[in-house]
XYZ file of C-alpha atoms in Angstrom:
80
model
C 137.977 90.716 85.333
C 139.946 92.187 82.514
C 140.798 95.539 81.009
C 142.489 96.746 77.828
C 145.766 95.172 79.032
C 144.174 91.723 79.370
C 142.713 89.577 82.151
C 143.381 89.905 85.867
C 144.196 86.761 87.809
C 141.352 85.312 89.882
C 143.165 86.023 93.201
C 143.770 89.655 92.188
C 140.144 90.053 91.060
C 138.914 88.570 94.339
C 141.172 90.833 96.399
C 140.085 93.991 94.563
C 136.393 93.078 94.855
C 136.690 92.181 98.556
C 138.582 95.358 99.425
C 136.068 97.566 97.605
C 133.099 95.692 99.168
C 134.580 96.158 102.658
C 135.187 99.846 101.959
C 131.638 100.337 100.648
C 130.173 98.503 103.658
C 132.105 100.693 106.105
C 131.037 103.866 104.302
C 127.352 102.939 104.093
C 126.669 100.764 107.119
C 129.077 102.460 109.525
C 126.494 105.049 110.562
C 123.404 102.810 110.198
C 121.076 102.278 113.114
C 118.341 99.722 113.798
C 115.891 102.319 112.457
C 117.711 102.744 109.140
C 115.762 101.566 106.131
C 117.353 98.326 104.943
C 116.249 98.869 101.342
C 117.789 102.336 101.251
C 121.001 101.032 102.811
C 121.171 98.234 100.262
C 120.727 100.647 97.348
C 123.358 102.993 98.802
C 125.753 100.070 99.237
C 125.327 98.938 95.619
C 125.803 102.468 94.265
C 128.870 103.055 96.463
C 130.360 99.685 95.484
C 129.781 100.452 91.794
C 131.604 103.779 92.161
C 134.530 102.270 94.073
C 134.872 99.318 91.684
C 134.870 101.610 88.646
C 137.567 103.743 90.283
C 139.685 100.608 90.770
C 138.938 98.928 87.434
C 137.351 101.221 84.853
C 134.244 99.678 83.317
C 133.505 97.379 86.267
C 129.908 96.317 86.719
C 128.195 95.265 89.929
C 125.366 92.731 89.721
C 122.344 94.093 91.532
C 120.375 90.857 91.768
C 120.948 88.542 94.713
C 121.733 84.883 94.169
C 118.613 82.724 94.528
C 120.170 80.880 97.509
C 120.698 84.116 99.464
C 118.905 84.064 102.820
C 117.428 87.452 103.792
C 118.397 88.751 107.230
C 116.597 91.575 109.013
C 118.921 94.362 110.117
C 119.360 94.222 113.884
C 118.517 90.537 114.325
C 120.717 88.665 116.756
C 122.579 85.716 115.289
C 122.879 82.777 117.705
């Protein structure tokens, strides 16, 4: 990450991104139920994260494509 003042350190960038992702997850998934549409929740999460990131670092962008190694998980599944 960088802005008009120059680059952010990797640890600072990671901390900002993690804090905003946690905040977005709490806002979006906090009231979700097993009947909530996963696709709608995902879109709401991405939009909320984009807004929060831009508020923290103006001009931030959030990738909306999952990494090809990402394993899909159905909401409500029990993890052993």
